[in-house]
Amino acid sequence: MFHIADGNDIKEGKLTDIYFERTERILKALDKNPVVKVEIFLKSLPEGYKWGVLSGVEEVVKLLSGVNKLSVRCMPEGTVFKEFQPVMVIEGKYLDFGIYETSILGFLCQASGVSTKSARCKIAAGNRQVYSFGARRVHPGIIPMVERSAFIGGADGVSTTLGAKLINQEPVGTIPHALILIIGDTVESTKAFNEVIEQAVKRISLIDTFNDEKFEAIRVAGSIGDKLYGIRLDTPASRRGNFKKILEEVRWELDIRGYNKIKLIVSGGLDEEDILELKNIADSFGVGTAISGARVLDFSMDIVEIEGRKIAKRGKMSGAKKVIRCESCFNDKVILESQKASDFQCEKCGGAYKDIFIEALREGEVLYSYPSASEIRDRVISQFGYMEI
Ligand code: PCP
């Protein structure tokens, strides 16, 4: 019906680049099927980012679980990583998983791009809320993945019913311009929302449809008594001018009339830079394109060992590796899988290193605990102290 693959197509290896399918036929013809170790890492992060957030691990484990005697060792989903750090090692007979390279990378590249941008926005926002409002910017078929990745990265909520259900959250939303245009007035729309929608839903009115935000804010402030949680400003670019000044003016006019509790929610073309600029005046941010349309992270998957022999292409270090992280100062070191973290001391602070890789699959046995999206999000937020933007 729609231009989208389903889970079976992915599991059956149909979403593979043709040269992997041809490689499979050639190796079969030559009766070659060595046990290999491949490593997934990236050489450069986009836009000068210093770190990325690893996402998409759960889908890779689901894809590879049940595939003959495969082993997968990796950073847990939600781990912060840097350039030239291995994030995953897959070990097994090449013909058992080579065909999945395209999908494995697809799962990690896009989800990690979304989670990384979401984390950057949440770090910029500090204790302010960041909501992922970008479902409309991507193909509906991938919204659940995009919203899960945004939530894992740190977003406080997502806007679609199915996306929210996948992460066991309530969908978040305000009022669209369409409702205000059809009803014909901001105050009447806010009252209608208050009469019709269940009380558990925060009453957030949208105030930039018809008139100046300051006067609409004053009009709507008293419209439903103290039920009004906040007002959203999605001021069009053609009228935005100095958005911070507009927000300060609205804040002033509300406060001098005793509406100190009414929150200011902003949306429309925002990213982490805008959030940094507005976070002292806005209470929450609705971020769309910047998060859901985030740059993918260009992971690559390369053979680093064949039948135990360390070998890799030019530009890639051979031997299966892992990352150990200093428990005191978060300093990282890349070592061979065969080495032990306890054999090393942190060069920076002398602290103890910890092996941050987990075993997700061991010769086909699933050891992965499938943590919830909230648990993974908590892991990401616990690392914020080390994540500069
Ligand atoms: C957009 C919609 C999304 C926001 C803005 C995403 O407003 O509300 O939540 O924006 P971004 O992609 O630029 O970051 P409108 O397009 O005005 O839509 P609506 O009237 O439905 O709120």
CSV table of C-alpha atoms and ligand atoms in Angstrom, one decimal:
chain,number,residue,atom,x,y,z
A,1,MET,CA,0.0,0.0,0.0
A,2,PHE,CA,2.6,2.5,1.1
A,3,HIS,CA,6.3,2.7,0.0
A,4,ILE,CA,7.6,1.0,3.1
A,5,ALA,CA,9.1,-2.3,4.0
A,6,ASP,CA,7.7,-4.5,6.8
A,7,GLY,CA,9.6,-6.4,9.5
A,8,ASN,CA,9.5,-9.6,7.5
A,9,ASP,CA,11.1,-7.9,4.5
A,10,ILE,CA,13.9,-6.7,6.8
A,11,LYS,CA,14.3,-10.2,8.5
A,12,GLU,CA,14.4,-11.9,5.1
A,13,GLY,CA,17.3,-9.6,4.0
A,14,LYS,CA,15.3,-8.0,1.2
A,15,LEU,CA,16.5,-4.5,2.3
A,16,THR,CA,20.1,-5.2,1.4
A,17,ASP,CA,22.4,-3.4,-1.1
A,18,ILE,CA,22.6,-5.7,-4.1
A,19,TYR,CA,26.4,-6.1,-3.9
A,20,PHE,CA,25.9,-7.9,-0.6
A,21,GLU,CA,23.5,-10.3,-2.3
A,22,ARG,CA,26.0,-10.9,-5.1
A,23,THR,CA,28.8,-11.3,-2.5
A,24,GLU,CA,26.7,-14.0,-0.9
A,25,ARG,CA,26.3,-15.8,-4.3
A,26,ILE,CA,30.0,-15.6,-5.1
A,27,LEU,CA,31.1,-16.9,-1.7
A,28,LYS,CA,28.7,-19.8,-1.9
A,29,ALA,CA,30.0,-20.6,-5.4
A,30,LEU,CA,33.5,-20.6,-3.9
A,31,ASP,CA,32.3,-22.5,-0.9
A,32,LYS,CA,33.8,-19.8,1.4
A,33,ASN,CA,32.1,-18.9,4.6
A,34,PRO,CA,34.7,-17.9,7.2
A,35,VAL,CA,34.0,-17.0,10.8
A,36,VAL,CA,34.5,-13.2,10.9
A,37,LYS,CA,34.4,-10.4,13.4
A,38,VAL,CA,33.0,-7.1,12.1
A,39,GLU,CA,33.2,-3.8,13.9
A,40,ILE,CA,30.8,-0.9,13.7
A,41,PHE,CA,32.1,2.6,14.3
A,42,LEU,CA,32.1,6.1,12.8
A,43,LYS,CA,35.0,8.2,11.6
A,44,SER,CA,33.4,11.6,11.9
A,45,LEU,CA,30.4,13.1,13.6
A,46,PRO,CA,28.4,15.8,11.8
A,47,GLU,CA,28.4,19.5,12.4
A,48,GLY,CA,31.4,19.5,14.7
A,49,TYR,CA,29.6,17.4,17.3
A,50,LYS,CA,32.0,16.0,20.0
A,51,TRP,CA,29.8,13.0,20.9
A,52,GLY,CA,26.9,10.9,19.7
A,53,VAL,CA,24.2,8.9,21.5
A,54,LEU,CA,24.0,5.3,20.4
A,55,SER,CA,20.4,4.2,19.5
A,56,GLY,CA,18.9,1.5,17.4
A,57,VAL,CA,20.6,-1.4,19.3
A,58,GLU,CA,17.3,-3.1,20.2
A,59,GLU,CA,16.3,-3.4,16.6
A,60,VAL,CA,19.7,-4.8,15.6
A,61,VAL,CA,19.4,-7.4,18.4
A,62,LYS,CA,15.9,-8.3,17.2
A,63,LEU,CA,17.2,-8.6,13.6
A,64,LEU,CA,20.1,-10.9,14.5
A,65,SER,CA,18.5,-12.9,17.3
A,66,GLY,CA,17.7,-16.4,16.1
A,67,VAL,CA,20.4,-16.1,13.4
A,68,ASN,CA,22.6,-19.2,13.6
A,69,LYS,CA,25.2,-18.9,16.5
A,70,LEU,CA,25.9,-15.2,16.1
A,71,SER,CA,27.5,-13.2,18.9
A,72,VAL,CA,27.0,-9.5,19.4
A,73,ARG,CA,28.9,-7.4,21.9
A,74,CYS,CA,28.2,-3.7,22.0
A,75,MET,CA,27.7,-0.5,24.0
A,76,PRO,CA,24.3,-0.5,25.7
A,77,GLU,CA,21.7,1.6,23.9
A,78,GLY,CA,21.8,5.2,25.1
A,79,THR,CA,25.6,5.2,25.6
A,80,VAL,CA,27.5,8.3,24.6
A,81,PHE,CA,30.3,7.5,22.2
A,82,LYS,CA,32.9,9.4,20.2
A,83,GLU,CA,34.6,9.2,16.8
A,84,PHE,CA,36.8,6.1,16.1
A,85,GLN,CA,35.2,4.2,19.0
A,86,PRO,CA,33.7,0.8,18.2
A,87,VAL,CA,30.1,0.7,19.3
A,88,MET,CA,29.3,-2.9,18.3
A,89,VAL,CA,31.2,-6.1,17.3
A,90,ILE,CA,29.4,-9.0,15.5
A,91,GLU,CA,31.0,-12.4,15.3
A,92,GLY,CA,29.9,-15.4,13.3
A,93,LYS,CA,29.9,-17.1,9.9
A,94,TYR,CA,29.9,-14.2,7.3
A,95,LEU,CA,27.1,-15.7,5.2
A,96,ASP,CA,24.9,-15.9,8.3
A,97,PHE,CA,24.7,-12.0,8.7
A,98,GLY,CA,26.6,-10.3,5.8
A,99,ILE,CA,23.3,-9.8,4.0
A,100,TYR,CA,22.0,-7.7,6.9
A,101,GLU,CA,24.8,-5.0,6.8
A,102,THR,CA,22.5,-2.4,5.1
A,103,SER,CA,19.7,-2.9,7.7
A,104,ILE,CA,22.1,-3.1,10.7
A,105,LEU,CA,23.6,0.3,9.7
A,106,GLY,CA,20.3,1.8,8.9
A,107,PHE,CA,18.9,0.9,12.3
A,108,LEU,CA,21.9,2.6,14.0
A,109,CYS,CA,22.6,5.5,11.7
A,110,GLN,CA,19.2,7.1,11.8
A,111,ALA,CA,18.1,6.4,15.3
A,112,SER,CA,21.5,7.6,16.7
A,113,GLY,CA,21.2,10.8,14.6
A,114,VAL,CA,17.8,11.5,16.1
A,115,SER,CA,18.8,10.7,19.7
A,116,THR,CA,22.0,12.8,19.4
A,117,LYS,CA,20.1,15.8,18.3
A,118,SER,CA,17.4,15.3,20.9
A,119,ALA,CA,20.1,15.1,23.6
A,120,ARG,CA,21.7,18.3,22.3
A,121,CYS,CA,18.3,20.1,22.5
A,122,LYS,CA,17.6,18.7,26.0
A,123,ILE,CA,21.1,19.7,27.3
A,124,ALA,CA,20.5,23.2,25.8
A,125,ALA,CA,17.1,23.3,27.6
A,126,GLY,CA,18.4,22.4,31.0
A,127,ASN,CA,15.4,21.9,33.3
A,128,ARG,CA,13.0,23.1,30.6
A,129,GLN,CA,10.9,20.6,28.7
A,130,VAL,CA,11.7,19.6,25.1
A,131,TYR,CA,8.9,17.9,23.1
A,132,SER,CA,9.4,16.1,19.9
A,133,PHE,CA,6.8,17.6,17.5
A,134,GLY,CA,8.4,16.5,14.3
A,135,ALA,CA,6.4,13.4,13.3
A,136,ARG,CA,5.0,15.3,10.4
A,137,ARG,CA,8.4,15.8,8.9
A,138,VAL,CA,9.2,12.1,8.3
A,139,HIS,CA,7.5,9.2,6.5
A,140,PRO,CA,4.7,7.9,8.8
A,141,GLY,CA,6.2,4.4,8.6
A,142,ILE,CA,9.2,5.4,10.7
A,143,ILE,CA,7.5,7.7,13.2
A,144,PRO,CA,7.6,5.1,16.0
A,145,MET,CA,11.4,4.7,15.6
A,146,VAL,CA,11.9,8.5,15.3
A,147,GLU,CA,9.8,9.3,18.4
A,148,ARG,CA,11.4,6.5,20.5
A,149,SER,CA,14.9,7.8,19.5
A,150,ALA,CA,13.9,11.4,20.4
A,151,PHE,CA,12.6,10.2,23.8
A,152,ILE,CA,15.7,8.1,24.4
A,153,GLY,CA,17.9,11.1,23.6
A,154,GLY,CA,16.2,13.2,26.3
A,155,ALA,CA,13.0,14.6,24.9
A,156,ASP,CA,10.3,14.8,27.6
A,157,GLY,CA,7.5,13.7,25.3
A,158,VAL,CA,6.4,12.9,21.8
A,159,SER,CA,3.2,13.8,19.9
A,160,THR,CA,1.7,10.7,18.2
A,161,THR,CA,-0.5,8.1,19.8
A,162,LEU,CA,1.4,5.1,18.5
A,163,GLY,CA,4.8,6.7,19.0
A,164,ALA,CA,3.9,7.4,22.6
A,165,LYS,CA,2.5,3.9,23.1
A,166,LEU,CA,5.7,2.3,22.0
A,167,ILE,CA,7.6,4.1,24.8
A,168,ASN,CA,4.8,3.7,27.3
A,169,GLN,CA,4.1,7.5,27.5
A,170,GLU,CA,1.1,9.7,27.0
A,171,PRO,CA,1.2,11.7,23.7
A,172,VAL,CA,1.9,15.4,24.1
A,173,GLY,CA,0.2,18.2,22.1
A,174,THR,CA,-1.3,21.6,22.3
A,175,ILE,CA,-3.8,23.2,19.8
A,176,PRO,CA,-3.2,23.4,16.0
A,177,HIS,CA,-3.9,26.5,14.0
A,178,ALA,CA,-6.6,24.6,12.1
A,179,LEU,CA,-8.9,24.5,15.2
A,180,ILE,CA,-8.5,28.2,15.9
A,181,LEU,CA,-9.2,29.0,12.2
A,182,ILE,CA,-12.3,26.8,12.1
A,183,ILE,CA,-13.7,28.1,15.4
A,184,GLY,CA,-12.6,31.6,14.4
A,185,ASP,CA,-11.2,32.8,17.7
A,186,THR,CA,-8.4,31.9,20.1
A,187,VAL,CA,-10.4,32.3,23.3
A,188,GLU,CA,-13.4,30.4,22.0
A,189,SER,CA,-11.1,27.6,20.9
A,190,THR,CA,-9.4,27.5,24.3
A,191,LYS,CA,-12.8,27.3,26.0
A,192,ALA,CA,-14.0,24.5,23.6
A,193,PHE,CA,-10.8,22.6,24.3
A,194,ASN,CA,-11.4,22.9,28.0
A,195,GLU,CA,-15.0,21.7,27.7
A,196,VAL,CA,-14.3,18.8,25.4
A,197,ILE,CA,-10.9,17.4,26.3
A,198,GLU,CA,-10.3,15.2,29.4
A,199,GLN,CA,-9.1,17.2,32.4
A,200,ALA,CA,-5.8,15.3,32.6
A,201,VAL,CA,-4.6,17.0,29.4
A,202,LYS,CA,-2.7,20.2,30.0
A,203,ARG,CA,-4.6,23.2,28.6
A,204,ILE,CA,-2.1,25.0,26.3
A,205,SER,CA,-3.6,27.6,24.0
A,206,LEU,CA,-2.0,28.6,20.7
A,207,ILE,CA,-1.9,32.4,20.4
A,208,ASP,CA,-0.3,33.4,17.1
A,209,THR,CA,-3.1,32.7,14.6
A,210,PHE,CA,-4.9,36.0,14.2
A,211,ASN,CA,-3.5,38.8,16.4
A,212,ASP,CA,-0.4,40.1,18.2
A,213,GLU,CA,0.8,37.6,20.7
A,214,LYS,CA,0.8,40.1,23.6
A,215,PHE,CA,-2.9,41.0,23.3
A,216,GLU,CA,-4.0,37.4,22.6
A,217,ALA,CA,-2.1,36.3,25.6
A,218,ILE,CA,-3.9,38.8,27.8
A,219,ARG,CA,-7.3,37.8,26.2
A,220,VAL,CA,-6.8,34.0,26.7
A,221,ALA,CA,-5.1,34.3,30.1
A,222,GLY,CA,-8.4,34.6,32.0
A,223,SER,CA,-10.5,32.6,29.6
A,224,ILE,CA,-10.6,29.4,31.5
A,225,GLY,CA,-9.7,30.6,35.0
A,226,ASP,CA,-6.7,28.8,36.5
A,227,LYS,CA,-7.1,25.8,34.2
A,228,LEU,CA,-4.8,27.4,31.6
A,229,TYR,CA,-1.4,25.7,31.9
A,230,GLY,CA,0.3,27.6,29.2
A,231,ILE,CA,0.3,29.4,25.9
A,232,ARG,CA,2.1,28.3,22.7
A,233,LEU,CA,3.8,30.8,20.4
A,234,ASP,CA,4.5,29.4,17.0
A,235,THR,CA,5.0,32.9,15.5
A,236,PRO,CA,5.5,32.7,11.7
A,237,ALA,CA,9.1,33.6,10.6
A,238,SER,CA,7.7,36.6,8.7
A,239,ARG,CA,6.5,38.1,12.0
A,240,ARG,CA,9.1,36.6,14.3
A,241,GLY,CA,11.6,39.5,14.5
A,242,ASN,CA,13.2,39.3,17.9
A,243,PHE,CA,11.4,36.3,19.3
A,244,LYS,CA,13.0,36.6,22.7
A,245,LYS,CA,11.8,40.2,23.0
A,246,ILE,CA,8.2,39.1,22.1
A,247,LEU,CA,8.4,36.4,24.8
A,248,GLU,CA,9.7,38.8,27.4
A,249,GLU,CA,6.9,41.3,26.6
A,250,VAL,CA,4.2,38.5,26.8
A,251,ARG,CA,5.8,37.3,30.1
A,252,TRP,CA,5.7,40.9,31.5
A,253,GLU,CA,2.1,41.5,30.5
A,254,LEU,CA,0.9,38.2,32.0
A,255,ASP,CA,2.9,38.7,35.3
A,256,ILE,CA,1.7,42.3,36.0
A,257,ARG,CA,-1.8,40.9,35.7
A,258,GLY,CA,-1.1,38.1,38.1
A,259,TYR,CA,-0.8,35.3,35.6
A,260,ASN,CA,2.7,34.3,36.7
A,261,LYS,CA,1.8,30.6,36.6
A,262,ILE,CA,0.9,30.5,32.9
A,263,LYS,CA,3.8,28.8,31.0
A,264,LEU,CA,5.3,29.9,27.7
A,265,ILE,CA,5.7,27.1,25.1
A,266,VAL,CA,7.5,27.9,21.9
A,267,SER,CA,7.8,26.1,18.6
A,268,GLY,CA,8.6,26.5,14.9
A,269,GLY,CA,12.0,26.0,13.4
A,270,LEU,CA,13.8,25.6,16.7
A,271,ASP,CA,17.1,23.8,17.3
A,272,GLU,CA,19.6,23.7,20.2
A,273,GLU,CA,21.0,27.1,19.4
A,274,ASP,CA,17.5,28.7,19.6
A,275,ILE,CA,16.8,26.8,22.8
A,276,LEU,CA,20.0,28.2,24.4
A,277,GLU,CA,18.9,31.7,23.4
A,278,LEU,CA,15.3,31.4,24.7
A,279,LYS,CA,15.6,29.1,27.7
A,280,ASN,CA,15.6,31.9,30.3
A,281,ILE,CA,12.2,33.1,29.1
A,282,ALA,CA,10.4,30.0,27.6
A,283,ASP,CA,9.3,27.1,29.7
A,284,SER,CA,9.0,24.4,27.1
A,285,PHE,CA,10.1,23.8,23.5
A,286,GLY,CA,8.3,22.0,20.7
A,287,VAL,CA,11.0,20.9,18.3
A,288,GLY,CA,10.1,19.3,15.0
A,289,THR,CA,12.4,19.1,12.0
A,290,ALA,CA,15.7,19.6,13.9
A,291,ILE,CA,15.1,16.4,15.8
A,292,SER,CA,13.0,14.1,13.5
A,293,GLY,CA,15.0,15.3,10.4
A,294,ALA,CA,18.3,15.1,12.2
A,295,ARG,CA,21.5,14.3,10.3
A,296,VAL,CA,22.1,10.6,10.3
A,297,LEU,CA,25.4,9.4,11.9
A,298,ASP,CA,27.6,7.7,9.3
A,299,PHE,CA,28.4,4.4,11.0
A,300,SER,CA,30.3,1.8,8.9
A,301,MET,CA,30.6,-1.9,9.5
A,302,ASP,CA,34.0,-3.5,8.7
A,303,ILE,CA,35.6,-6.9,9.0
A,304,VAL,CA,38.5,-6.7,11.5
A,305,GLU,CA,39.2,-10.5,11.9
A,306,ILE,CA,38.8,-13.5,9.7
A,307,GLU,CA,39.1,-16.9,11.3
A,308,GLY,CA,40.9,-15.3,14.2
A,309,ARG,CA,43.4,-13.5,12.0
A,310,LYS,CA,43.5,-9.8,12.6
A,311,ILE,CA,42.9,-8.0,9.2
A,312,ALA,CA,41.2,-4.8,8.1
A,313,LYS,CA,40.9,-2.6,5.1
A,314,ARG,CA,43.1,0.5,4.7
A,315,GLY,CA,42.1,3.3,7.1
A,316,LYS,CA,40.7,0.8,9.6
A,317,MET,CA,42.6,-0.7,12.6
A,318,SER,CA,42.4,-4.5,12.7
A,319,GLY,CA,41.4,-6.7,15.6
A,320,ALA,CA,38.0,-6.7,17.3
A,321,LYS,CA,38.0,-3.9,19.9
A,322,LYS,CA,35.9,-2.4,22.7
A,323,VAL,CA,35.8,0.8,24.8
A,324,ILE,CA,36.7,1.1,28.4
A,325,ARG,CA,35.6,4.2,30.3
A,326,CYS,CA,37.1,5.8,33.4
A,327,GLU,CA,34.6,5.6,36.2
A,328,SER,CA,35.9,8.8,37.7
A,329,CYS,CA,36.5,11.2,34.8
A,330,PHE,CA,34.6,9.5,31.8
A,331,ASN,CA,37.9,9.3,29.9
A,332,ASP,CA,37.8,6.6,27.2
A,333,LYS,CA,40.3,4.1,25.9
A,334,VAL,CA,39.9,1.7,22.9
A,335,ILE,CA,41.5,-1.7,23.6
A,336,LEU,CA,41.4,-5.1,22.0
A,337,GLU,CA,38.4,-7.3,23.0
A,338,SER,CA,40.9,-9.8,24.4
A,339,GLN,CA,42.3,-7.3,26.9
A,340,LYS,CA,40.9,-6.5,30.3
A,341,ALA,CA,39.9,-3.0,31.6
A,342,SER,CA,41.7,-3.8,34.9
A,343,ASP,CA,45.0,-4.0,33.0
A,344,PHE,CA,44.8,-0.3,32.4
A,345,GLN,CA,44.7,2.9,34.6
A,346,CYS,CA,43.1,6.1,33.4
A,347,GLU,CA,45.8,8.3,31.8
A,348,LYS,CA,43.9,11.4,32.7
A,349,CYS,CA,43.1,10.9,36.4
A,350,GLY,CA,44.6,7.5,37.4
A,351,GLY,CA,41.1,6.2,38.0
A,352,ALA,CA,39.8,2.7,37.2
A,353,TYR,CA,38.5,1.9,33.8
A,354,LYS,CA,35.2,0.0,33.3
A,355,ASP,CA,34.5,-2.2,30.2
A,356,ILE,CA,31.3,-0.5,28.9
A,357,PHE,CA,30.5,-3.3,26.3
A,358,ILE,CA,27.7,-5.8,27.0
A,359,GLU,CA,27.0,-9.2,25.5
A,360,ALA,CA,23.7,-8.9,23.6
A,361,LEU,CA,23.9,-12.3,21.8
A,362,ARG,CA,26.3,-15.2,22.7
A,363,GLU,CA,26.4,-17.8,19.9
A,364,GLY,CA,22.7,-17.2,19.2
A,365,GLU,CA,21.6,-17.0,22.8
A,366,VAL,CA,19.9,-13.7,23.6
A,367,LEU,CA,21.5,-12.1,26.7
A,368,TYR,CA,20.1,-8.7,25.9
A,369,SER,CA,17.8,-7.4,28.6
A,370,TYR,CA,15.6,-5.2,26.4
A,371,PRO,CA,15.6,-2.2,28.7
A,372,SER,CA,12.6,0.1,28.5
A,373,ALA,CA,12.8,3.4,26.6
A,374,SER,CA,12.6,5.2,29.9
A,375,GLU,CA,15.5,3.2,31.4
A,376,ILE,CA,17.6,4.0,28.3
A,377,ARG,CA,16.6,7.7,28.5
A,378,ASP,CA,17.7,7.8,32.2
A,379,ARG,CA,21.0,6.3,31.1
A,380,VAL,CA,21.5,9.1,28.5
A,381,ILE,CA,20.5,11.9,31.0
A,382,SER,CA,22.9,10.4,33.6
A,383,GLN,CA,25.8,11.1,31.1
A,384,PHE,CA,24.7,14.7,30.4
A,385,GLY,CA,27.4,16.0,32.8
A,386,TYR,CA,30.0,14.8,30.3
A,387,MET,CA,28.2,15.9,27.1
A,388,GLU,CA,29.2,19.4,26.0
A,389,ILE,CA,27.2,21.1,23.1
B,1,PCP,C1,4.3,23.3,13.7
B,1,PCP,C2,3.7,22.3,14.5
B,1,PCP,C3,4.9,21.5,15.0
B,1,PCP,C4,6.0,22.5,15.1
B,1,PCP,C5,5.5,23.7,14.5
B,1,PCP,C6,7.3,21.8,14.4
B,1,PCP,O1,3.4,24.4,13.7
B,1,PCP,O2,3.0,22.8,15.5
B,1,PCP,O3,4.6,21.1,16.3
B,1,PCP,O4,8.0,22.8,13.9
B,1,PCP,P1,9.4,22.6,13.2
B,1,PCP,O5,9.4,21.4,12.4
B,1,PCP,O6,9.6,23.9,12.5
B,1,PCP,O7,10.4,22.5,14.4
B,1,PCP,P2,2.4,24.5,12.4
B,1,PCP,O8,3.1,24.1,11.2
B,1,PCP,O9,2.0,25.9,12.5
B,1,PCP,O10,1.3,23.5,12.7
B,1,PCP,P3,0.0,23.5,13.6
B,1,PCP,O11,-0.9,24.6,13.2
B,1,PCP,O12,-0.5,22.2,13.3
B,1,PCP,O13,0.5,23.7,15.0
